[in-house]
Each structure stands twice: as structure tokens, then as C-alpha cells.
Short mmCIF file of C-alpha atoms in Angstrom, two decimals:
data_model
loop_
_atom_site.label_atom_id
_atom_site.label_comp_id
_atom_site.label_asym_id
_atom_site.label_seq_id
_atom_site.Cartn_x
_atom_site.Cartn_y
_atom_site.Cartn_z
CA MET U 1 25.74 -20.51 22.62
CA LEU U 2 27.95 -18.07 24.51
CA LEU U 3 31.08 -19.30 22.75
CA VAL U 4 29.46 -18.63 19.37
CA LEU U 5 28.27 -15.16 20.41
CA PHE U 6 31.65 -14.28 21.94
CA ALA U 7 33.41 -15.47 18.77
CA ALA U 8 31.14 -13.31 16.60
CA GLU U 9 31.75 -10.32 18.87
CA GLY U 10 35.48 -11.04 18.73
CA VAL U 11 35.45 -10.90 14.93
CA THR U 12 33.98 -7.40 15.10
CA ILE U 13 36.87 -6.26 17.31
CA LEU U 14 39.30 -6.97 14.47
CA SER U 15 37.75 -4.11 12.50
CA VAL U 16 35.68 -2.31 15.11
CA HIS U 17 35.55 1.01 13.26
CA GLN U 18 33.95 -0.58 10.20
CA LEU U 19 31.85 -3.03 12.23
CA LEU U 20 30.88 -0.73 15.10
CA THR U 21 27.12 -1.14 14.63
CA LEU U 22 27.42 -4.94 14.55
CA HIS U 23 29.78 -4.85 17.57
CA PHE U 24 27.25 -2.74 19.43
CA PHE U 25 24.32 -4.98 18.43
CA LEU U 26 26.11 -8.20 19.41
CA GLY U 27 27.29 -6.65 22.67
CA MET U 28 23.72 -5.87 23.65
CA LEU U 29 22.50 -9.27 22.41
CA ILE U 30 25.04 -11.00 24.67
CA VAL U 31 23.56 -9.33 27.76
CA GLY U 32 20.69 -11.84 27.94
CA PRO U 33 22.69 -15.08 27.66
CA VAL U 34 25.43 -13.75 29.98
CA ALA U 35 22.79 -12.84 32.57
CA LEU U 36 21.38 -16.37 32.29
CA LYS U 37 24.83 -17.94 32.64
CA ALA U 38 25.67 -15.74 35.65
CA CYS U 39 22.40 -16.70 37.34
CA ALA U 40 22.96 -20.41 36.61
CA VAL U 41 26.50 -20.30 38.03
CA LEU U 42 25.39 -18.38 41.13
CA TYR U 43 22.51 -20.84 41.62
CA ARG U 44 24.91 -23.82 41.47
CA PHE U 45 27.29 -22.00 43.83
CA VAL U 46 24.55 -21.37 46.39
CA ARG U 47 23.16 -24.93 46.09
CA TYR U 48 26.64 -26.41 46.60
CA TYR U 49 27.53 -24.28 49.61
CA THR U 50 24.12 -24.75 51.26
CA GLY U 51 24.75 -28.50 51.17
CA ALA U 52 22.32 -29.70 48.49
CA GLU U 53 23.17 -33.38 48.00
CA GLU U 54 23.03 -33.47 44.18
CA TYR U 55 25.47 -30.54 44.00
CA ARG U 56 27.74 -31.81 46.80
CA ARG U 57 27.96 -35.23 45.07
CA LYS U 58 29.37 -33.62 41.94
CA GLY U 59 31.97 -31.77 43.98
CA PRO U 60 33.67 -28.42 43.52
CA PRO U 61 35.68 -27.32 40.49
CA ALA U 62 39.46 -27.69 40.50
CA PRO U 63 41.18 -25.14 42.80
CA LEU U 64 42.44 -22.92 39.95
CA LEU U 65 39.00 -22.81 38.38
CA ARG U 66 37.44 -22.15 41.77
CA MET U 67 39.63 -19.06 42.16
CA LEU U 68 39.12 -18.05 38.53
CA GLY U 69 35.30 -18.21 38.71
CA PRO U 70 34.78 -14.88 40.48
CA VAL U 71 37.30 -13.22 38.12
CA VAL U 72 35.39 -14.50 35.08
CA LEU U 73 32.09 -13.31 36.54
CA ILE U 74 33.34 -9.88 37.63
CA THR U 75 35.23 -9.16 34.41
CA SER U 76 32.26 -10.34 32.31
CA LEU U 77 30.00 -7.93 34.16
CA ALA U 78 32.63 -5.20 33.84
CA VAL U 79 32.99 -5.59 30.05
CA ILE U 80 29.23 -5.62 29.56
CA GLY U 81 28.60 -2.85 32.08
CA THR U 82 31.20 -0.52 30.58
CA GLY U 83 29.86 -1.29 27.10
CA ILE U 84 26.38 -0.33 28.25
CA MET U 85 27.77 2.86 29.81
CA LEU U 86 29.44 3.70 26.49
CA ALA U 87 26.03 3.31 24.85
CA VAL U 88 24.34 5.48 27.48
CA THR U 89 26.93 8.26 27.60
CA GLY U 90 27.87 8.20 23.92
CA PRO U 91 31.12 9.87 22.91
CA SER U 92 30.92 12.23 25.91
CA GLY U 93 32.05 9.31 28.10
CA LEU U 94 34.77 8.34 25.68
CA ARG U 95 37.89 8.68 27.81
CA THR U 96 36.79 7.06 31.04
CA TRP U 97 34.35 4.42 29.83
CA LEU U 98 36.33 3.42 26.76
CA PHE U 99 39.48 2.98 28.86
CA LEU U 100 37.55 0.88 31.41
CA HIS U 101 35.88 -1.11 28.62
CA ARG U 102 39.20 -1.94 27.01
CA ALA U 103 40.96 -2.68 30.30
CA SER U 104 38.17 -4.95 31.52
CA PHE U 105 38.15 -6.70 28.13
CA VAL U 106 41.87 -7.50 28.40
CA LEU U 107 41.40 -8.95 31.90
CA TRP U 108 38.25 -10.81 30.78
CA PHE U 109 39.99 -12.26 27.73
CA GLY U 110 42.80 -13.69 29.84
CA ALA U 111 40.44 -15.19 32.42
CA MET U 112 38.07 -16.55 29.77
CA THR U 113 40.90 -18.13 27.80
CA ILE U 114 41.90 -20.18 30.84
CA HIS U 115 38.25 -20.93 31.66
CA VAL U 116 37.36 -22.06 28.14
CA LEU U 117 40.51 -24.17 27.75
CA ALA U 118 39.72 -25.90 31.05
CA TYR U 119 36.12 -26.71 30.12
CA VAL U 120 36.11 -27.08 26.31
CA TRP U 121 37.18 -30.72 26.62
CA ARG U 122 33.91 -31.48 28.42
CA LEU U 123 31.78 -29.96 25.67
CA PRO U 124 31.52 -33.05 23.40
CA ARG U 125 30.56 -35.22 26.38
CA LEU U 126 27.97 -32.69 27.59
CA VAL U 127 26.43 -32.30 24.16
CA SER U 128 26.36 -36.04 23.48
CA GLY U 129 24.94 -36.63 26.97
CA ASP U 130 22.14 -34.20 26.23
CA LEU U 131 21.42 -35.81 22.86
CA ALA U 132 22.02 -39.47 23.70
CA SER U 133 19.15 -41.82 24.34
CA ARG U 134 20.91 -43.78 27.10
CA ALA U 135 18.64 -45.38 29.64
CA GLY U 136 19.08 -44.84 33.32
CA ARG U 137 18.88 -42.17 35.94
CA ARG U 138 21.40 -39.74 34.42
CA ALA U 139 19.69 -39.74 31.03
CA HIS U 140 16.34 -39.14 32.72
CA GLU U 141 17.77 -36.19 34.69
CA VAL U 142 19.36 -34.67 31.58
CA LEU U 143 16.29 -35.13 29.41
CA ALA U 144 13.96 -33.91 32.15
CA GLY U 145 15.90 -30.65 32.36
CA ARG U 146 16.19 -30.10 28.62
CA PRO U 147 12.89 -28.23 28.06
CA ALA U 148 13.63 -25.83 30.91
CA ARG U 149 17.18 -25.20 29.62
CA TRP U 150 15.92 -24.51 26.09
CA LEU U 151 13.14 -22.27 27.38
CA LEU U 152 15.55 -20.23 29.50
CA LEU U 153 18.10 -20.02 26.69
CA THR U 154 15.46 -18.91 24.21
CA ALA U 155 14.11 -16.32 26.66
CA SER U 156 17.62 -14.96 27.31
CA ILE U 157 18.33 -14.63 23.59
CA LEU U 158 14.98 -12.93 22.99
CA MET U 159 15.71 -10.54 25.86
CA GLY U 160 19.12 -9.78 24.36
CA LEU U 161 17.60 -9.30 20.90
CA LEU U 162 15.03 -6.89 22.30
CA LEU U 163 17.72 -4.91 24.12
CA ALA U 164 19.90 -4.86 20.99
CA LYS U 165 16.99 -3.75 18.79
CA LEU U 166 15.97 -1.01 21.22
CA THR U 167 19.49 0.38 21.59
CA VAL U 168 21.32 -0.22 18.30
CA HIS U 169 20.47 3.30 17.13
CA ARG U 170 22.83 4.62 19.83
CA ALA U 171 25.79 3.26 17.84
CA GLY U 172 25.18 6.11 15.39
CA LEU U 173 26.41 8.58 18.00
CA TRP U 174 29.89 7.15 17.58
CA PHE U 175 30.08 7.81 13.85
CA VAL U 176 30.19 11.55 14.58
CA ILE U 177 33.61 11.35 16.28
CA ARG U 178 35.39 9.28 13.63
#
């Protein structure tokens, strides 16, 4: 879901002046799913380092990805946070917040490119594992967690939609300075 939302947001960057309202809306929509992903990653991190057997059995990520993880998380929060600050301050915060938003985006894009390229190869296996009807313990674990994953994902998207709907009018402030 995040890859699709990030791709849509990326398309708006190509013509941000014409697609500013959509860029703004998608940016706010992404807040919910990114918050969910950040919480899920932090939960797995804590469970692994507190010695939970099911997380220890799986093992840690590769060393490069282990070092990259905090960079992805921090830059994601920075891009979203500076975007929210641009919405809050409007054009009056143009110089500082826009510079920080752009700079954090460049850093985020580099980190996310490495992150996505490292994990995209697992995507078909993860999706097929979630959809497959294989018998056994792993299938039971995957299927047992599916309703909770879908509920959390739906809730995060609804939260993002609500935030986007409540704040999209603030994009109009930026049309004054064009």
C-alpha cells in the first residue's frame, strides 16, 4: 500500500505547481499508513531486542539494512513533519520549511531506494504466502494475522483520509504566492 501511495505522491512532484492540491492531499493521506508502518517496525524491533523467540528465530536484517532502518524512519518522519509544518505555517514558513522539506525528501529518496530494492524481491513471496492456502503452521500464523493486518491498514487509511479531508483547504494558501 505504501509503495502505491508513494508512487502517486511521486507523480505529483513531477508537476507540483499544477498538482499542488493533490500533492498536499496525498501527503496528508500518507500520514496514517506511515504511522502504522513506523509502529509495526518499532514493535518488531522491541520484540526482537527483548528476546521474543518468534522474532529471534527470524533473525535480524542484513547489516546494511540494519543501519539503514533508522535513516529510513527518521527521514520519513522528517519529510512528513516538514510537509505538515508547511501546511500549518502556509507561505509564511516558505524559506525554512520548504528547504527542510526538500532536503529531507532527497535524503529519504536515497534511503528508500536502497530499502525498496532490498525488499521488493520478497514482495511476491509475501503476497503469495498471505493468499496461499498451504496447510501447516506458517499458513495458520499468516491467516490468523490477516484480519488484524487488514483492520489496522484500513484504520490507518481512514485516519489519513480524515486528516487529508480536514486539511486540504490549506493548500489554497499556496496559490496566492504563485
